[in-house]
Every structure is written in C-alpha cells, then in structure tokens.
CSV table of C-alpha atoms and ligand atoms in Angstrom, one decimal:
chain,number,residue,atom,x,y,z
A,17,UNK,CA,0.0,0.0,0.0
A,18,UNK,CA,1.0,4.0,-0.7
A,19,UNK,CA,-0.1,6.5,1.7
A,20,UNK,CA,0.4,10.2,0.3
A,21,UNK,CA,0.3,13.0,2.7
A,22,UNK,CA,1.2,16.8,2.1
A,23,UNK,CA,2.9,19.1,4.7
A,24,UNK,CA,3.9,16.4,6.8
A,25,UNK,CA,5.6,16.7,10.4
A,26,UNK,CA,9.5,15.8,10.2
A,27,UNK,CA,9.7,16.3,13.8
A,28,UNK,CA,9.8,12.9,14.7
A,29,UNK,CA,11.2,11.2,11.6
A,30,UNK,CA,14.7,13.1,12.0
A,31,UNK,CA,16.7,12.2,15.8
A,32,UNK,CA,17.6,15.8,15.7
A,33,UNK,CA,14.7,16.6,16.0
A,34,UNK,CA,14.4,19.7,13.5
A,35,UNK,CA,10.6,20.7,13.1
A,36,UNK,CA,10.3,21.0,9.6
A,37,UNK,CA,7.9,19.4,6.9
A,38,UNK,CA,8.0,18.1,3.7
A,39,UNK,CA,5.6,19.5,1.0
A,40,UNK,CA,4.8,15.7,-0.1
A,41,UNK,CA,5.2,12.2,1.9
A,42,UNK,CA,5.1,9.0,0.2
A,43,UNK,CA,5.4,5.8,2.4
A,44,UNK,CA,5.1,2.3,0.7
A,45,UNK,CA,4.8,-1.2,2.1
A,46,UNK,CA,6.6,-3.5,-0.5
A,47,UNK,CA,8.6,-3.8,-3.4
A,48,UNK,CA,5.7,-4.3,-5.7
A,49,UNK,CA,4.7,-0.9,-4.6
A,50,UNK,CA,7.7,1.2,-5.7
A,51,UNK,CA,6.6,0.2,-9.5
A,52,UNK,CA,3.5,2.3,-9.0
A,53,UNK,CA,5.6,5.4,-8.0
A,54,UNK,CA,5.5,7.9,-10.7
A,55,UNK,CA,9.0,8.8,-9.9
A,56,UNK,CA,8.6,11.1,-13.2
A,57,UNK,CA,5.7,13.5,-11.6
A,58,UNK,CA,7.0,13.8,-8.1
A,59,UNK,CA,7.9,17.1,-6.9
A,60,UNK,CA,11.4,17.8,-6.9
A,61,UNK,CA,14.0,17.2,-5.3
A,62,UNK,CA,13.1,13.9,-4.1
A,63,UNK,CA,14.6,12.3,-0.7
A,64,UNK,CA,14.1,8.9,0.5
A,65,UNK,CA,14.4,9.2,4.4
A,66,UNK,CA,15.1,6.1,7.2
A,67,UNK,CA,15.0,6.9,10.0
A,68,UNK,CA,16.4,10.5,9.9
A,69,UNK,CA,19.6,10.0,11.8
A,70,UNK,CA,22.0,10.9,9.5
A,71,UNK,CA,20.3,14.1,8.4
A,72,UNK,CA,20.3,17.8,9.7
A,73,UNK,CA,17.3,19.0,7.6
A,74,UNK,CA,18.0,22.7,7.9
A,75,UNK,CA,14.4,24.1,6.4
A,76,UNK,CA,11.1,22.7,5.6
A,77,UNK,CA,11.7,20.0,2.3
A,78,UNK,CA,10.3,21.6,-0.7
A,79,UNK,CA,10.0,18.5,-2.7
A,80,UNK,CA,9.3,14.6,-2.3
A,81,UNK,CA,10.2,12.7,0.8
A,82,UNK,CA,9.9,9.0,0.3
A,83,UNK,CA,10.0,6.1,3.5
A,84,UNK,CA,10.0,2.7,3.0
A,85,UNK,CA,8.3,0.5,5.9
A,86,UNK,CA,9.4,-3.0,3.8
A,87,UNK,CA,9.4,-5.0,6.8
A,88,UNK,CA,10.3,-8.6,6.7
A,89,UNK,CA,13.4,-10.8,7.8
A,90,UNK,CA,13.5,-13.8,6.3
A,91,UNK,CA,16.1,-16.9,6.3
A,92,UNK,CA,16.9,-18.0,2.3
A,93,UNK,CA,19.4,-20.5,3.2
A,94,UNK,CA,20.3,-22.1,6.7
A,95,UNK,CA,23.9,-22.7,5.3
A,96,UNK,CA,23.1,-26.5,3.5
A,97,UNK,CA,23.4,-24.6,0.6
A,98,UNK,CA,26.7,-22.6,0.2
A,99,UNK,CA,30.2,-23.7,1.1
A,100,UNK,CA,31.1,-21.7,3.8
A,101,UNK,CA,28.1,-22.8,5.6
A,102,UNK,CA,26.8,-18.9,6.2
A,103,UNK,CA,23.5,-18.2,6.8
A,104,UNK,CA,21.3,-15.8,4.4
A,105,UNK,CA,19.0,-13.7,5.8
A,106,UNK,CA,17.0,-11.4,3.2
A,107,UNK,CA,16.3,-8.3,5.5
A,108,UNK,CA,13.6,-5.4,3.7
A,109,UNK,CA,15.3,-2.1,4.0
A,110,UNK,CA,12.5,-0.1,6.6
A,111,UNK,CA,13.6,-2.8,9.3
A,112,UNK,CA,15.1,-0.7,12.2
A,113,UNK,CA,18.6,-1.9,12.5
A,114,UNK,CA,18.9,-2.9,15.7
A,115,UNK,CA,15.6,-4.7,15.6
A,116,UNK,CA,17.4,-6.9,13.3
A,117,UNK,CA,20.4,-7.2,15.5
A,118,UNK,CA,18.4,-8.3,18.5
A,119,UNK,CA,16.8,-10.8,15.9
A,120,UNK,CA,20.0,-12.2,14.9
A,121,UNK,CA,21.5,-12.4,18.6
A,122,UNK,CA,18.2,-14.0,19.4
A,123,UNK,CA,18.4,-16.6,16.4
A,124,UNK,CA,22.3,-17.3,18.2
A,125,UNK,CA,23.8,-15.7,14.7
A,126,UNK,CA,26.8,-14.3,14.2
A,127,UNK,CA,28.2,-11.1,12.4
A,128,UNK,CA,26.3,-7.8,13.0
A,129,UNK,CA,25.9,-7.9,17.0
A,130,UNK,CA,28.6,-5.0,16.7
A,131,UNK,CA,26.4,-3.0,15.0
A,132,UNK,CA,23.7,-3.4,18.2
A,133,UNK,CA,22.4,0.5,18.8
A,134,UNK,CA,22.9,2.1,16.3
A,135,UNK,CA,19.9,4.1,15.3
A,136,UNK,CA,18.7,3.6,11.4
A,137,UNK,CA,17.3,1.4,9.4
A,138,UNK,CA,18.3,-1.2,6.7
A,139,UNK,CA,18.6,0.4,3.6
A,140,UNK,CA,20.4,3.5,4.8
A,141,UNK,CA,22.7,0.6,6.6
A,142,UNK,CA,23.6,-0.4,3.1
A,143,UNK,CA,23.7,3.3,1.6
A,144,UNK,CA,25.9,4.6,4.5
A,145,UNK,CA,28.2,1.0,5.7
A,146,UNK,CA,27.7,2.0,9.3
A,147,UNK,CA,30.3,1.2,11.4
A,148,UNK,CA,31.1,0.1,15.2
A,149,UNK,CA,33.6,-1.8,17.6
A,150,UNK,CA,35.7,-2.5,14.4
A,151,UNK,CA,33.0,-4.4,12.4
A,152,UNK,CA,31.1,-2.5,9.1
A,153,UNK,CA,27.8,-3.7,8.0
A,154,UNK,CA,29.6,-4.4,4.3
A,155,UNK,CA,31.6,-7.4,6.2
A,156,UNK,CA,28.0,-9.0,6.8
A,157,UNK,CA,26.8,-7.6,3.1
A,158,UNK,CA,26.2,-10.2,0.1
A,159,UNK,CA,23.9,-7.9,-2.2
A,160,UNK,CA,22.0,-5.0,-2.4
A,161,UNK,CA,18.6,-5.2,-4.0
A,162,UNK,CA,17.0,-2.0,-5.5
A,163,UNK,CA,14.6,-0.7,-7.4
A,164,UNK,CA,16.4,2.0,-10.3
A,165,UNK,CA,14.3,5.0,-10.5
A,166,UNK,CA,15.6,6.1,-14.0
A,167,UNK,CA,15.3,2.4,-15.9
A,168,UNK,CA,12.1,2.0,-13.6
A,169,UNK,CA,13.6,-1.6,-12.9
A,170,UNK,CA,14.9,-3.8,-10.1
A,171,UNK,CA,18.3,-4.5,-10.0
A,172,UNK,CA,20.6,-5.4,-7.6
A,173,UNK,CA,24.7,-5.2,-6.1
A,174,UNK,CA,27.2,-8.0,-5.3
A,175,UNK,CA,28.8,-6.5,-2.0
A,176,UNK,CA,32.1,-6.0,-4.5
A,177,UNK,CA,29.9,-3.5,-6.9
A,178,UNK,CA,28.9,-1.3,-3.7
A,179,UNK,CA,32.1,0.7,-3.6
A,180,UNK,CA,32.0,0.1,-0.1
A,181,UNK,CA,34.8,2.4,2.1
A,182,UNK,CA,34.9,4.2,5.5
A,183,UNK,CA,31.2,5.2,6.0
A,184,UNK,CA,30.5,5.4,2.4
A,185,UNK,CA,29.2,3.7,-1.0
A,186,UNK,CA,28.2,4.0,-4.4
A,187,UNK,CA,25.0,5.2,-3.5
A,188,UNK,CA,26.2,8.3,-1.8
A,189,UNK,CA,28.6,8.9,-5.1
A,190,UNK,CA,27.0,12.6,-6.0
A,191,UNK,CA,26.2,11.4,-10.1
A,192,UNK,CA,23.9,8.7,-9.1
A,193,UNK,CA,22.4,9.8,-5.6
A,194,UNK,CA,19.6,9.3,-5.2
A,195,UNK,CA,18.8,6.8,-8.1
A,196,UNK,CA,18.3,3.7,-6.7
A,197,UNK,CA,16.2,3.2,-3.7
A,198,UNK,CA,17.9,-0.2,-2.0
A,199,UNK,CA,14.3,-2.4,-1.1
A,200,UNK,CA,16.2,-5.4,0.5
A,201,UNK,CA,19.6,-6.4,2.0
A,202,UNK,CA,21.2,-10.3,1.6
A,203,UNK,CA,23.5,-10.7,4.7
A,204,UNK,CA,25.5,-13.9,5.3
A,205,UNK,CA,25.8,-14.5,8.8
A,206,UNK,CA,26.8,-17.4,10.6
A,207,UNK,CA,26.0,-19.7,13.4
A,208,UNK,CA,29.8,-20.2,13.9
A,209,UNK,CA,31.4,-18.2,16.7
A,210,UNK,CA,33.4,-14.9,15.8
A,211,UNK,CA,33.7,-12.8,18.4
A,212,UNK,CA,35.0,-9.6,17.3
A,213,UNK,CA,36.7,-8.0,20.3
A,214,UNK,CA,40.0,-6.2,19.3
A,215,UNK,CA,38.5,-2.7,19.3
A,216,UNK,CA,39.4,-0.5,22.4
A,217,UNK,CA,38.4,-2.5,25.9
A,218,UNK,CA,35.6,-4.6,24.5
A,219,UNK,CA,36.6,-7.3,25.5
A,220,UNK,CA,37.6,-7.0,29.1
A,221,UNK,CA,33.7,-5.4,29.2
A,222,UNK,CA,32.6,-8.5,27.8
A,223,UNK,CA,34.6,-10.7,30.1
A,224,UNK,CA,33.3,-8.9,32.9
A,225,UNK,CA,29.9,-9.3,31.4
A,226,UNK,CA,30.4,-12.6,31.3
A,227,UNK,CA,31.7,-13.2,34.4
A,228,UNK,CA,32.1,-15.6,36.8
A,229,UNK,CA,30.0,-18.4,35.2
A,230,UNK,CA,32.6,-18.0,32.2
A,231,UNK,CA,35.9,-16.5,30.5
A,232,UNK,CA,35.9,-15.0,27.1
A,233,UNK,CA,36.6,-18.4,25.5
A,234,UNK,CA,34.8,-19.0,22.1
A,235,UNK,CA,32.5,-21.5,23.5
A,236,UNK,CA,30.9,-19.4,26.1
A,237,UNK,CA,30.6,-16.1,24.6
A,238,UNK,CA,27.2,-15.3,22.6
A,239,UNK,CA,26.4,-12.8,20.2
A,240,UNK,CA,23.5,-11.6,23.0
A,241,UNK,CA,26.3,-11.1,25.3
A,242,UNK,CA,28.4,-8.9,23.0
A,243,UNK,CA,25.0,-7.2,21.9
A,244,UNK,CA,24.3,-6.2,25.9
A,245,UNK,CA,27.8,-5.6,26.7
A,246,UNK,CA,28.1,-3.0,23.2
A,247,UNK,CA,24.5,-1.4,24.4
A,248,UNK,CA,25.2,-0.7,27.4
A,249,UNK,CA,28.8,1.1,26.2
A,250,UNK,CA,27.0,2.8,23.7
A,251,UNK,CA,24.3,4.5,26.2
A,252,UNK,CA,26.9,5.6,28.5
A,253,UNK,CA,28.8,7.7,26.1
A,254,UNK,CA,26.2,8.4,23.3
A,255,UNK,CA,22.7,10.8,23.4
A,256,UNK,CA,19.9,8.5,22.9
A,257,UNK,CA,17.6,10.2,19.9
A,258,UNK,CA,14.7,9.7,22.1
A,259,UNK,CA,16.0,11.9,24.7
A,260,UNK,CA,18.5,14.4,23.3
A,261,UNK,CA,18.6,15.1,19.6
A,262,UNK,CA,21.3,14.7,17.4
A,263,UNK,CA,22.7,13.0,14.0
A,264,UNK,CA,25.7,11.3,15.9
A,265,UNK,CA,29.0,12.2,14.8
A,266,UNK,CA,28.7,15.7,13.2
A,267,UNK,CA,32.2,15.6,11.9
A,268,UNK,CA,34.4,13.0,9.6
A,269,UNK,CA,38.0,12.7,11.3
A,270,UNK,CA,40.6,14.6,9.3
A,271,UNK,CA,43.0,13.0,7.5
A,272,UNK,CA,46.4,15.3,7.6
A,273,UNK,CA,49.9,14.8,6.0
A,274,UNK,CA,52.8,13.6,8.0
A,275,UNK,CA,54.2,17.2,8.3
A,276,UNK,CA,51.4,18.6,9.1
A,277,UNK,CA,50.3,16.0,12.0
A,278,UNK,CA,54.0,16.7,13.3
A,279,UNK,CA,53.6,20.2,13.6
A,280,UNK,CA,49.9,19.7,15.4
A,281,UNK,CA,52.0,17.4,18.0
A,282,UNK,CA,54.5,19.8,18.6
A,283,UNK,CA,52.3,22.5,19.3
A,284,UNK,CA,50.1,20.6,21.8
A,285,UNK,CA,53.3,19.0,23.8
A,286,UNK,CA,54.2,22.8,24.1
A,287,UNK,CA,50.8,23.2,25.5
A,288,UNK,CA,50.7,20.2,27.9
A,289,UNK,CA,54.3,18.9,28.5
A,290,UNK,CA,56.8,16.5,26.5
A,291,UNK,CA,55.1,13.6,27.4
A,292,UNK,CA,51.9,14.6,25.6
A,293,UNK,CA,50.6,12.5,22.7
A,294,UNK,CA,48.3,13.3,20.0
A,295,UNK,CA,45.7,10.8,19.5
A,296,UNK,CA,45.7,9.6,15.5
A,297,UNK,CA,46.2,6.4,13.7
A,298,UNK,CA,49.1,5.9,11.1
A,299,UNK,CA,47.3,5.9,7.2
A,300,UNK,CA,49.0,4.3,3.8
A,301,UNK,CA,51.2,7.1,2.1
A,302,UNK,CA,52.7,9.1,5.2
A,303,UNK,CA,48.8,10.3,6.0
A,304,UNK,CA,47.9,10.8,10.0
A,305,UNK,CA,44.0,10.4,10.7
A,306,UNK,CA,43.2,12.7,13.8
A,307,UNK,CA,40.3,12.5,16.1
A,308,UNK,CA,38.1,15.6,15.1
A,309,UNK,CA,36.7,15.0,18.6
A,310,UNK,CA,40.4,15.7,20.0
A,311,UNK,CA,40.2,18.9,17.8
A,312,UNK,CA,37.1,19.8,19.0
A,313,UNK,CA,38.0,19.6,22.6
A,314,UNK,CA,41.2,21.1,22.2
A,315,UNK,CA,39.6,24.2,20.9
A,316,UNK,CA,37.4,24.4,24.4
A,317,UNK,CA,34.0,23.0,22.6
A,318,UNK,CA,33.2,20.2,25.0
A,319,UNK,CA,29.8,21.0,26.6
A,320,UNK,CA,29.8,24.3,25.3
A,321,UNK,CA,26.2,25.2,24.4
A,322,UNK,CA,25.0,28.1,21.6
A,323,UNK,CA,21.1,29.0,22.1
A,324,UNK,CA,19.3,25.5,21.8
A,325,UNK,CA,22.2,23.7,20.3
A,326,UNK,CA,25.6,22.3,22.3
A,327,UNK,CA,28.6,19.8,22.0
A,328,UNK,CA,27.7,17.0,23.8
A,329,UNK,CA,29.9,16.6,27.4
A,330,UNK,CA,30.4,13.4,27.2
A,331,UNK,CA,31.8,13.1,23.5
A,332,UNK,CA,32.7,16.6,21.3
A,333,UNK,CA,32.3,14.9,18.1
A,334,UNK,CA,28.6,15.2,18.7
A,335,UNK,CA,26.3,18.1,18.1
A,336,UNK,CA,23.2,18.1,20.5
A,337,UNK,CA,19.3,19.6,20.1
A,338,UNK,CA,20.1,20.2,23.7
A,339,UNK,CA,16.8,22.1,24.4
A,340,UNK,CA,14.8,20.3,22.4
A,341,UNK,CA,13.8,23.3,20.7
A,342,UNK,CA,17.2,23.8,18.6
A,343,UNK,CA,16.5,25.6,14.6
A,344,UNK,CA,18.4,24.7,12.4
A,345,UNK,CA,20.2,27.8,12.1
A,346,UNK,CA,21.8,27.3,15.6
A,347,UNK,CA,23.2,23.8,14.9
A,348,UNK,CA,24.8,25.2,11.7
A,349,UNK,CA,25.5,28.0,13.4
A,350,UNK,CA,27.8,26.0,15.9
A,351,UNK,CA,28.8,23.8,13.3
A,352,UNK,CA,30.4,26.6,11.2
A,353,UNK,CA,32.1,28.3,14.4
A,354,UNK,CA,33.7,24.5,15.5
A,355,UNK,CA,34.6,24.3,11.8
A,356,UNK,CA,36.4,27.8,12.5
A,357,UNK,CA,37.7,27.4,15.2
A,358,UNK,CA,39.3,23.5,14.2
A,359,UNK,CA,40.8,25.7,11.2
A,360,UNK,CA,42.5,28.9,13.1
A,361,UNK,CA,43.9,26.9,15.6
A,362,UNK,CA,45.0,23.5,13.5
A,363,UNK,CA,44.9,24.9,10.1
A,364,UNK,CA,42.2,21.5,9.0
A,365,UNK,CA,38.8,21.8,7.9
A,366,UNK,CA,36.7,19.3,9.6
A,367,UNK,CA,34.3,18.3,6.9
A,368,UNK,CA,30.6,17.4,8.0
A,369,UNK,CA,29.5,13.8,8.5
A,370,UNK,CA,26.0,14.4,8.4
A,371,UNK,CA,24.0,14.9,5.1
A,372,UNK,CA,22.4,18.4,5.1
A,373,UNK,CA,19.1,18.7,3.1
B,418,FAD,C1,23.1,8.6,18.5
B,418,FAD,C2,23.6,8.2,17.1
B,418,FAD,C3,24.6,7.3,17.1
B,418,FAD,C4,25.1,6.9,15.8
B,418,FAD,N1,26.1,5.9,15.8
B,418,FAD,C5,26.6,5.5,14.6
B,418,FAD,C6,27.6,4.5,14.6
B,418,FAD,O1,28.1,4.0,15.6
B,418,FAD,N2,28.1,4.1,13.4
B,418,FAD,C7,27.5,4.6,12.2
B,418,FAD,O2,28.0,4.2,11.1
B,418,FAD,N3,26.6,5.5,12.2
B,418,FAD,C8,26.1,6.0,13.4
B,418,FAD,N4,25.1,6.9,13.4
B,418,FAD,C9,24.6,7.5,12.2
B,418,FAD,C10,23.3,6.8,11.6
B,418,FAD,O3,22.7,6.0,12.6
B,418,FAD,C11,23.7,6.0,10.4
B,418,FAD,O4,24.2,6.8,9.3
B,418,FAD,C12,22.4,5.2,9.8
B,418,FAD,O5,22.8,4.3,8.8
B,418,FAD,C13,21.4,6.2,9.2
B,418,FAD,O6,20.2,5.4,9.0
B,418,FAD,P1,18.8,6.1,8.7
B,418,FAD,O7,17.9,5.0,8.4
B,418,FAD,O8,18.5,7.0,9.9
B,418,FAD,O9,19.1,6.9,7.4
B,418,FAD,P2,18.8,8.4,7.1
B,418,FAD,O10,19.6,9.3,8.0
B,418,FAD,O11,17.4,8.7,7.0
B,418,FAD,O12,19.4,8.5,5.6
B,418,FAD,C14,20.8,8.3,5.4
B,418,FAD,C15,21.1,8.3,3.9
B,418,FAD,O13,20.6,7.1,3.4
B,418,FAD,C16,19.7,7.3,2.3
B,418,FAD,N5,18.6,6.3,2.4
B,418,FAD,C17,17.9,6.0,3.4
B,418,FAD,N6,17.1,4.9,3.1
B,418,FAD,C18,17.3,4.6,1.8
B,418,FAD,C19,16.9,3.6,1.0
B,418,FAD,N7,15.9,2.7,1.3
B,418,FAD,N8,17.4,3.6,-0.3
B,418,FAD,C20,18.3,4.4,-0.7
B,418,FAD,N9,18.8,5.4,0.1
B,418,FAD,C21,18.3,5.5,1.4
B,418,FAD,C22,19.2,8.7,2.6
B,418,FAD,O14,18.8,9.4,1.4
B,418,FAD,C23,20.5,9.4,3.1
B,418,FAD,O15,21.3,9.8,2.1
B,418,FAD,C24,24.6,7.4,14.6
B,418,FAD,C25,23.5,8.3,14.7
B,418,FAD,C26,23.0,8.7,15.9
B,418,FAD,C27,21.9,9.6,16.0
C-alpha cells in the first residue's frame, strides 16, 4: 500500500529533531509498490528518508520525501546450501537496525551484533556502511537489492559492486544519488562463533559481562552477550535520539599529511608537556587520521552550548538539540564556528559527517 500525505511533520522522523515538513510524503509497504511510484511527476527534489539520523534537515523540504516500511526478515538458506556454511538472511530495507540485530542475537547468529544500537534502518545501513567496535555492515553484506528510478527496474549489487569504504558507498557517489532506492539487504551471517573483540576494551567489558560463570573463550561467549555488553557502552557515552537530539557524529576525522600532524604534536606538547601524545592512527602514504573529537575539545567545545544547540559533554564529536527546541540555524551555526575554530587553531577543515538537506 502508498499512503500520500502533504505538509507532513518531520519532527519525529529526524533524531535531531528539527521541526520541519515536507511539502509531499510518500510511504510504501513492499517492493511491488515502488513500481507504481510515478518517480517522473513527483515534486522535486526527491529524498528517500530512514529513520532520519544521519540528516540535519536545515528548512522545511520543498519536494518529495519517500519512507519505505518493507518489513520482513527472512532466512533463504540455513547454510546447506553454500560452502562456507553462512546463513542468508533477506532483510527489507524499513527494518530498524537494531531490531534486526536483536533478531539475529536471538536466532544465536553471528556477524552484525557489533552494529547493536545504532539508530537507522536497513537500507540507509547499506547506503551509509555503518560502522562500530571494528565491524562494518559491508563485512556481513552479500547484495543490495534496489529498485532503479531512472530504468524504472529492479536491480541489484554483489557487496564488490557497492564501492564500499569508510562510511561510504556508491550510493552516496553525488552522479547517481539518489537513483536507486535499495528495497532489500542479503546478509551472510553465521552460526559459527566470531567474536570480534579487538577494538578498544571490549573485551575485558565483555569478560566482565560474562563473568564468573565464564571467560571469554569462544565456546561461552554469545552474540546476545556482546550485543548487551556494546549497548550498554553505547548509552553511557552516546545521546539517545529519544532523549537528546542529534545526528551522531557531526564531523568526519581529518586525514592530515605527516608534516602537518607533526607540527599539530609539537604544538600541543608545548601546550601540555613532552610527554603529551596526539591521538591519530598511522594511514597508507605518510597520512595521520586525527580524532576531530580531539580537535574539538582542544579548541574548548566540549559542553559548550549556543542557544538551543551544544557539544555533547560526554563526547565533542557530537552536536546536540540540547533544548529540544534547537532551529536549524543554531546547529549550523555552531557547526560553522567549531569548523572555524578546528581551522584557526589547527589549520584543517573538519568536513561534516551528516547529510544536510
Ligand atoms: C546517536 C547516534 C549514534 C550513531 N552511531 C553510529 C555509529 O556508531 N556508526 C555509524 O555508522 N553511524 C552511526 N550513526 C549515524 C546513523 O545512525 C547511520 O548513518 C544510519 O545508517 C542512518 O540510517 P537512517 O535509516 O536513519 O538513514 P537516514 O539518515 O534517513 O538517511 C541516510 C542516507 O541514506 C539514504 N537512504 C535511506 N534509506 C534509503 C533507501 N531505502 N534507499 C536508498 N537510500 C536510502 C538517505 O537518502 C540518506 O542519504 C549514529 C547516529 C546517531 C543519532
């Protein structure tokens, strides 16, 4: 079924929580249903939203917003059927994330309980290869299924065709955006243990989680465990949507020369001492990555509010609705005087994370 509505609340289909509308709304149940779209007489531009937490829509949307509530989760192959024994599970794209997650740890599969929390749903998963605790959704990926808005035809992506990189994909690639609208996800998980616990202190918070009954051998660990242990992380350091507004992380980390990250360093041991170490992680071809959120603080934004917006205290890198009431204007506006400040004092524009619309 379509449902068509016009000047429809954004409010609560953004986590920021910006109270705008969008001139047209279409929301569609199933694949079948995407073939009746005129994509041709929709007003323009056209969006096709998830669940909004990527976004900072900064006015009310003059065109089309499309929403997708394809809904089901559905085993194709228990793992008789391929060699490496994985399980495929067919997932429609307006599944929430996490419920799938807490599906899969449920089911006792492997392979996306990383991703646990993470606000979203399916199809931007796939547009966007979210990322957590050192695991991205393309390592779970096998296809993309869409439906092509200018051939007015289903296709679909091996995981190989998706250009899949940090937090991007060919679907965000600027020619093509907004072309195909994925309608389904093919994930390969497996009912093989793999733990994946290498990324900060996971897993001494999952031993302790565990603990005493077990250790953090292979045999006693379960992908619920590592789901509970990874929430639970998550809501001490992150806003939850439903409480505080906000896209996540505002801002992509920099990636600086060598030369450049040297000079940073020796400015900021001058500042704090010899000892003092830049966080950043070593790149292929003499590039330094630096936390934008170590920027951020550095220039004195932690906590910091501006009318109804603020930097999070708990982690700089995101921008809050603190009051609830936040315009847009006073998110960019603190966006643009971080993005200053980041530049005067480190001589590195932070470049945004989050779509603007
Ligand atoms: C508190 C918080 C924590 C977060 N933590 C993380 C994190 O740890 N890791 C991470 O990677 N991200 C994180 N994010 C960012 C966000 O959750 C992800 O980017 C998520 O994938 C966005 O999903 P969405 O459904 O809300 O998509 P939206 O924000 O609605 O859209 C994102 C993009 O996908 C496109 N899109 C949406 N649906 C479709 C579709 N069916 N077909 C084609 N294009 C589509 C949109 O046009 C847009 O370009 C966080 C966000 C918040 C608010």
């Amino acid at each position: 079924m379509i449902n068509t509505s016009y000047y429809k609340d954004l409010t609560k289909m953004n986590t920021f929580g910006m109270k705008v509308k969008a001139r047209c709304f279409i929301e569609y149940d199933s694949v079948a249903d995407l073939v009746d779209i005129e994509f041709g007489e929709l007003a323009r531009p056209v969006l096709h939203i998830g669940g909004g937490s990527n976004l900072l829509f900064t006015d009310d949307f003059k065109g089309t917003v499309l929403h997708s509530r394809i809904d089901f989760i559905e085993i194709l192959d228990e793992g008789q059927n391929n060699p490496e024994g994985q399980v495929l599970v067919s997932v429609g794209a307006g599944v929430v994330f996490d419920d799938f997650c807490a599906w899969a740890a449920k089911e006792g599969l492997w392979g996306v309980e990383n991703l646990s929390h993470i606000p979203g749903e399916v199809g931007a998963s796939a547009v966007q290869n979210i990322g957590a605790y050192g695991v991205e959704v393309k390592d779970v990926i096998r296809k993309v299924y869409c439906y092509d808005t200018v051939e007015e035809e289903f296709v679909h992506f091996e995981v190989s065709e998706c250009g899949y990189a940090y937090r991007d994909s060919i679907f965000k690639n600027p020619e093509i955006k907004g072309r195909y609208i994925v309608t389904h996800v093919l994930f390969a998980l497996s009912k093989q243990p793999r733990p994946m616990l290498d990324y900060g202190h996971l897993k001494e918070a999952v031993t302790e989680a565990a603990a005493p009954s077990c250790g953090s051998d292979n045999q006693s660990l379960t992908p619920a465990l590592i789901r509970k242990t990874i929430i639970r992380i998550r809501k001490e350091k992150l806003p939850e949507p439903s409480v505080m507004g906000s896209a996540g992380s505002f801002f992509k980390n920099p990636v600086v020369p060598m030369e450049q990250f040297v000079r940073i360093e020796a400015a900021a041991k001058a500042e704090h001492g010899a000892d003092y170490k830049v966080p950043h992680y070593l790149l292929p071809d003499d590039m330094v990555k630096i936390p934008a959120a170590w920027m951020i603080e550095q220039c004195g934004w932690k906590g910091r509010r501006s009318g109804g917006a603020a930097v999070y205290e708990k982690q700089p890198l995101v921008i809050v609705n603190y009051t609830g009431e936040a315009y847009p204007e006073e998110i960019v506006g603190l966006e643009r005087r971080i993005m200053t400040s980041v530049r005067d004092r480190f001589g590195v524009e932070l470049c945004p994370e989050v779509e603007h619309i």
